[in-house]
């Protein structure tokens, strides 16, 4: 069955970026001049997905507004003959079919995904976390969709992480069945280094079968007192085959300050209008 829908959870409080996120959703913080969530939506579009559901929370209205038309702004740009900017702004509202639903209580990622049940229905769907931006020649989600078509089961996007960082992620273990694919036998949410079976971490990209919803409905709160998606996926492993795919690309943890800064620098250096002067500035910095 073709994957036609994607879900982007964006209900988190963004506490790691306070005080900025007191009034600005962390998903709207710009990498150069584009909100983080727009990079995620563009990956969805480039992968051929037709509809996106964004799971929002309180004070997240600017996300929905960003993907809506801005008539007054368009009129101002047209009046001032800023045609290139005008076209760019118009294209944002035409990108894709955007839907939203509010997660009324901050009960964890598993609960956020459960909020998508009515939108998804009885078909497989993609999940992309806004904290993970992936720069790759072939969109990360498109890579995973190709693996889904081959194996016809839930796919977890993974990469190896440093052993000292395994306590930050859901960690998978399983049998390697091809160069980049594992048949998952177990998942552990944020284990300490001594109990982690591998350093293969789930990094913000999933394709999940709809059977997950019945499981999440009955999943109890886990690490952090929240309903963890990893716990639901662990249960799903007992009912059907689940696979982990080591995707290609440079992944940025833009939910951390360092990852956000790294992404900002790297994406700026990819811009023809910025890289010359920005490189000159970086070379001039005295780092001592």
Short mmCIF file of C-alpha atoms in Angstrom, two decimals:
data_model
loop_
_atom_site.label_atom_id
_atom_site.label_comp_id
_atom_site.label_asym_id
_atom_site.label_seq_id
_atom_site.Cartn_x
_atom_site.Cartn_y
_atom_site.Cartn_z
CA UNK A 1 0.00 0.00 0.00
CA UNK A 2 1.30 3.46 -0.90
CA UNK A 3 2.19 5.87 1.90
CA UNK A 4 0.13 8.99 1.23
CA UNK A 5 0.21 10.85 4.55
CA UNK A 6 2.83 12.24 6.91
CA UNK A 7 2.60 13.34 10.52
CA UNK A 8 4.86 16.00 12.03
CA UNK A 9 4.64 16.26 15.85
CA UNK A 10 5.17 19.90 16.85
CA UNK A 11 3.55 20.19 20.26
CA UNK A 12 6.68 20.26 22.42
CA UNK A 13 7.45 23.21 24.68
CA UNK A 14 10.97 23.77 23.35
CA UNK A 15 12.45 24.30 26.80
CA UNK A 16 16.02 23.89 25.51
CA UNK A 17 15.60 27.16 23.59
CA UNK A 18 14.07 29.29 26.31
CA UNK A 19 13.60 32.22 26.56
CA UNK A 20 13.14 32.44 22.75
CA UNK A 21 10.49 29.71 22.79
CA UNK A 22 8.42 31.45 25.45
CA UNK A 23 6.52 33.08 22.61
CA UNK A 24 7.94 31.48 19.44
CA UNK A 25 7.42 27.77 18.63
CA UNK A 26 10.80 26.06 18.40
CA UNK A 27 9.69 24.69 15.01
CA UNK A 28 9.54 28.30 13.75
CA UNK A 29 13.11 29.16 14.72
CA UNK A 30 14.89 29.88 11.41
CA UNK A 31 17.87 28.04 9.98
CA UNK A 32 19.27 31.04 8.07
CA UNK A 33 15.94 32.48 6.87
CA UNK A 34 13.61 29.50 6.74
CA UNK A 35 11.70 28.02 9.71
CA UNK A 36 12.92 24.60 10.76
CA UNK A 37 9.53 23.02 10.11
CA UNK A 38 9.58 24.20 6.49
CA UNK A 39 12.69 22.10 5.85
CA UNK A 40 10.75 19.10 7.17
CA UNK A 41 7.70 19.84 5.02
CA UNK A 42 9.92 20.28 1.95
CA UNK A 43 11.41 16.83 2.59
CA UNK A 44 7.88 15.40 2.67
CA UNK A 45 7.01 17.06 -0.62
CA UNK A 46 10.24 15.92 -2.29
CA UNK A 47 9.37 12.38 -1.21
CA UNK A 48 5.98 12.41 -2.93
CA UNK A 49 3.66 12.59 0.08
CA UNK A 50 0.30 14.26 -0.55
CA UNK A 51 -0.99 15.34 2.87
CA UNK A 52 0.65 16.45 6.13
CA UNK A 53 -0.82 16.58 9.61
CA UNK A 54 1.02 18.82 12.05
CA UNK A 55 0.37 17.98 15.72
CA UNK A 56 0.40 21.32 17.53
CA UNK A 57 -0.14 22.56 21.06
CA UNK A 58 -0.86 25.79 22.88
CA UNK A 59 0.75 28.94 21.46
CA UNK A 60 1.65 27.19 18.20
CA UNK A 61 -0.71 29.11 15.93
CA UNK A 62 2.14 30.71 13.99
CA UNK A 63 2.99 27.32 12.47
CA UNK A 64 -0.40 27.08 10.82
CA UNK A 65 -0.22 30.76 9.80
CA UNK A 66 3.15 30.22 8.16
CA UNK A 67 1.65 27.76 5.67
CA UNK A 68 -1.43 29.94 5.07
CA UNK A 69 -1.64 32.91 2.70
CA UNK A 70 -0.50 36.33 3.93
CA UNK A 71 -2.60 38.66 1.78
CA UNK A 72 -1.33 41.96 3.23
CA UNK A 73 2.30 40.85 2.90
CA UNK A 74 1.73 39.70 -0.68
CA UNK A 75 0.14 43.04 -1.55
CA UNK A 76 3.05 44.92 0.00
CA UNK A 77 5.64 42.89 -1.89
CA UNK A 78 3.72 43.33 -5.15
CA UNK A 79 3.43 47.08 -4.58
CA UNK A 80 7.19 47.33 -4.04
CA UNK A 81 8.02 45.17 -7.07
CA UNK A 82 9.70 42.48 -4.96
CA UNK A 83 8.64 39.77 -7.36
CA UNK A 84 11.10 37.07 -6.28
CA UNK A 85 10.11 37.35 -2.62
CA UNK A 86 6.43 37.50 -3.60
CA UNK A 87 6.69 34.25 -5.54
CA UNK A 88 8.50 32.56 -2.66
CA UNK A 89 5.86 33.65 -0.14
CA UNK A 90 3.00 32.53 -2.40
CA UNK A 91 4.62 29.14 -2.95
CA UNK A 92 4.71 28.42 0.80
CA UNK A 93 0.92 28.38 0.97
CA UNK A 94 0.73 26.17 -2.13
CA UNK A 95 3.31 23.61 -1.02
CA UNK A 96 1.09 20.80 0.19
CA UNK A 97 -2.22 20.04 1.92
CA UNK A 98 -1.56 21.04 5.54
CA UNK A 99 -3.85 19.82 8.32
CA UNK A 100 -3.48 20.49 12.05
CA UNK A 101 -4.73 18.96 15.28
CA UNK A 102 -3.91 20.02 18.82
CA UNK A 103 -2.40 17.72 21.43
CA UNK A 104 -4.29 19.07 24.41
CA UNK A 105 -2.05 17.53 27.06
CA UNK A 106 1.76 17.08 26.85
CA UNK A 107 1.69 13.30 27.35
CA UNK A 108 4.62 12.35 25.12
CA UNK A 109 5.43 11.47 21.52
CA UNK A 110 3.39 8.28 21.59
CA UNK A 111 0.31 10.21 22.63
CA UNK A 112 1.01 12.86 19.95
CA UNK A 113 1.08 10.16 17.27
CA UNK A 114 -2.15 8.69 18.63
CA UNK A 115 -3.77 12.10 18.01
CA UNK A 116 -3.26 11.40 14.28
CA UNK A 117 -5.48 8.28 14.29
CA UNK A 118 -8.49 9.88 12.58
CA UNK A 119 -6.30 11.58 9.98
CA UNK A 120 -4.33 8.45 9.12
CA UNK A 121 -7.12 5.91 9.09
CA UNK A 122 -6.26 2.33 8.15
CA UNK A 123 -3.08 2.89 6.13
CA UNK A 124 0.66 3.20 6.71
CA UNK A 125 1.99 6.68 7.37
CA UNK A 126 5.23 8.59 7.78
CA UNK A 127 6.37 10.42 10.90
CA UNK A 128 9.01 13.14 10.81
CA UNK A 129 10.24 14.81 13.98
CA UNK A 130 10.98 18.49 13.68
CA UNK A 131 14.12 18.24 15.82
CA UNK A 132 15.86 16.25 13.10
CA UNK A 133 16.82 17.94 9.83
CA UNK A 134 18.54 15.67 7.31
CA UNK A 135 20.65 17.02 4.46
CA UNK A 136 20.97 14.36 1.76
CA UNK A 137 21.07 14.05 -2.03
CA UNK A 138 18.00 11.81 -1.97
CA UNK A 139 15.47 12.95 0.66
CA UNK A 140 15.69 10.80 3.78
CA UNK A 141 11.98 9.99 3.72
CA UNK A 142 12.15 9.02 0.04
CA UNK A 143 14.94 6.55 0.90
CA UNK A 144 12.73 5.03 3.58
CA UNK A 145 9.70 4.82 1.30
CA UNK A 146 11.75 2.74 -1.11
CA UNK A 147 12.73 0.40 1.73
CA UNK A 148 9.07 0.20 2.80
CA UNK A 149 8.05 -0.85 -0.69
CA UNK A 150 10.66 -3.60 -0.59
CA UNK A 151 9.94 -4.99 2.88
CA UNK A 152 6.29 -3.97 3.40
CA UNK A 153 6.66 -3.33 7.12
CA UNK A 154 7.27 -0.49 9.55
CA UNK A 155 10.62 1.23 8.95
CA UNK A 156 12.66 3.12 11.55
CA UNK A 157 15.22 5.65 10.30
CA UNK A 158 18.46 5.05 12.20
CA UNK A 159 22.13 5.92 12.32
CA UNK A 160 24.90 5.00 14.76
CA UNK A 161 25.58 7.57 17.49
CA UNK A 162 28.46 7.95 19.95
CA UNK A 163 28.14 5.49 22.80
CA UNK A 164 28.08 8.29 25.37
CA UNK A 165 24.93 9.63 23.69
CA UNK A 166 22.80 6.46 23.61
CA UNK A 167 20.84 7.70 26.64
CA UNK A 168 19.32 10.43 24.46
CA UNK A 169 17.62 8.14 21.94
CA UNK A 170 15.51 5.09 21.30
CA UNK A 171 18.04 2.31 20.61
CA UNK A 172 17.41 -0.73 18.40
CA UNK A 173 18.84 -4.21 18.31
CA UNK A 174 18.32 -6.88 15.69
CA UNK A 175 19.78 -8.92 12.86
CA UNK A 176 21.44 -7.24 9.92
CA UNK A 177 19.73 -8.49 6.76
CA UNK A 178 21.40 -6.19 4.19
CA UNK A 179 24.02 -3.47 4.11
CA UNK A 180 21.69 -0.85 5.59
CA UNK A 181 18.71 -2.79 6.95
CA UNK A 182 18.13 -4.59 10.26
CA UNK A 183 15.23 -6.80 11.28
CA UNK A 184 14.41 -5.27 14.67
CA UNK A 185 14.10 -7.61 17.64
CA UNK A 186 14.00 -5.06 20.47
CA UNK A 187 13.91 -1.34 21.23
CA UNK A 188 14.92 0.46 24.40
CA UNK A 189 14.05 4.09 25.14
CA UNK A 190 17.05 6.12 26.35
CA UNK A 191 19.12 3.33 27.95
CA UNK A 192 22.29 4.06 29.85
CA UNK A 193 25.53 3.15 28.13
CA UNK A 194 25.99 -0.08 30.08
CA UNK A 195 22.56 -1.49 29.21
CA UNK A 196 22.32 -0.35 25.58
CA UNK A 197 22.42 -3.37 23.22
CA UNK A 198 23.80 -1.27 20.32
CA UNK A 199 24.53 2.34 19.46
CA UNK A 200 22.03 2.29 16.57
CA UNK A 201 19.62 5.12 17.34
CA UNK A 202 16.22 6.08 15.94
CA UNK A 203 16.69 9.57 14.52
CA UNK A 204 13.38 11.20 13.86
CA UNK A 205 12.08 9.39 10.77
CA UNK A 206 9.52 6.57 10.72
CA UNK A 207 7.11 4.76 8.45
CA UNK A 208 4.57 2.98 10.62
CA UNK A 209 1.68 0.62 9.96
CA UNK A 210 -1.74 1.61 11.40
CA UNK A 211 -1.65 -1.25 13.91
CA UNK A 212 0.36 1.12 16.11
CA UNK A 213 -2.79 3.02 17.12
CA UNK A 214 -4.39 0.14 19.02
CA UNK A 215 -1.08 -0.43 20.76
CA UNK A 216 -0.63 3.24 21.72
CA UNK A 217 -4.16 3.34 23.07
CA UNK A 218 -3.09 0.78 25.67
CA UNK A 219 0.52 1.88 26.23
CA UNK A 220 1.23 3.11 29.74
CA UNK A 221 3.50 6.02 30.57
CA UNK A 222 7.19 5.13 30.44
CA UNK A 223 10.42 7.15 30.63
CA UNK A 224 9.75 10.69 31.86
CA UNK A 225 6.17 9.83 32.78
CA UNK A 226 5.19 10.08 29.10
CA UNK A 227 3.67 7.68 26.58
CA UNK A 228 6.73 6.76 24.55
CA UNK A 229 6.47 5.92 20.86
CA UNK A 230 9.46 3.61 21.29
CA UNK A 231 7.48 1.52 23.80
CA UNK A 232 4.64 1.23 21.32
CA UNK A 233 7.00 0.23 18.53
CA UNK A 234 8.56 -2.39 20.81
CA UNK A 235 5.11 -3.93 21.22
CA UNK A 236 4.56 -3.70 17.47
CA UNK A 237 7.71 -5.82 17.00
CA UNK A 238 5.92 -8.65 18.79
CA UNK A 239 3.02 -8.53 16.33
CA UNK A 240 4.75 -7.96 12.97
CA UNK A 241 8.09 -7.41 11.31
CA UNK A 242 9.70 -4.04 11.99
CA UNK A 243 12.85 -2.90 10.20
CA UNK A 244 15.54 -0.32 10.85
CA UNK A 245 17.13 1.44 7.90
CA UNK A 246 20.47 3.25 8.19
CA UNK A 247 19.67 6.26 6.04
CA UNK A 248 22.17 8.28 4.04
CA UNK A 249 22.71 11.96 4.82
CA UNK A 250 23.93 14.42 7.41
CA UNK A 251 21.50 14.59 10.27
CA UNK A 252 21.30 17.68 12.48
CA UNK A 253 19.79 17.61 15.95
CA UNK A 254 18.30 21.09 15.74
CA UNK A 255 16.57 20.53 19.06
CA UNK A 256 19.96 21.16 20.67
CA UNK A 257 21.76 24.49 20.56
CA UNK A 258 24.94 22.98 19.09
CA UNK A 259 23.05 21.06 16.41
CA UNK A 260 21.04 24.17 15.55
CA UNK A 261 24.21 26.24 15.19
CA UNK A 262 25.88 23.55 13.07
CA UNK A 263 22.87 23.45 10.75
CA UNK A 264 22.78 27.23 10.49
CA UNK A 265 26.45 27.43 9.54
CA UNK A 266 26.34 24.54 7.05
CA UNK A 267 23.14 25.69 5.33
CA UNK A 268 24.47 29.26 5.10
CA UNK A 269 27.62 27.95 3.43
CA UNK A 270 25.46 26.18 0.83
CA UNK A 271 23.85 29.47 -0.20
CA UNK A 272 25.39 31.22 -3.22
CA UNK A 273 24.29 34.61 -1.89
CA UNK A 274 25.96 34.07 1.50
CA UNK A 275 28.84 31.65 1.31
CA UNK A 276 31.48 34.05 -0.01
CA UNK A 277 31.11 36.74 2.65
CA UNK A 278 30.29 34.20 5.38
CA UNK A 279 33.44 32.16 4.68
CA UNK A 280 35.45 35.37 4.80
CA UNK A 281 33.94 36.21 8.17
CA UNK A 282 34.53 32.72 9.60
CA UNK A 283 38.18 32.84 8.53
CA UNK A 284 38.58 36.19 10.25
CA UNK A 285 37.40 34.94 13.64
CA UNK A 286 40.06 34.57 16.31
CA UNK A 287 39.08 31.30 17.99
CA UNK A 288 41.76 31.46 20.69
#
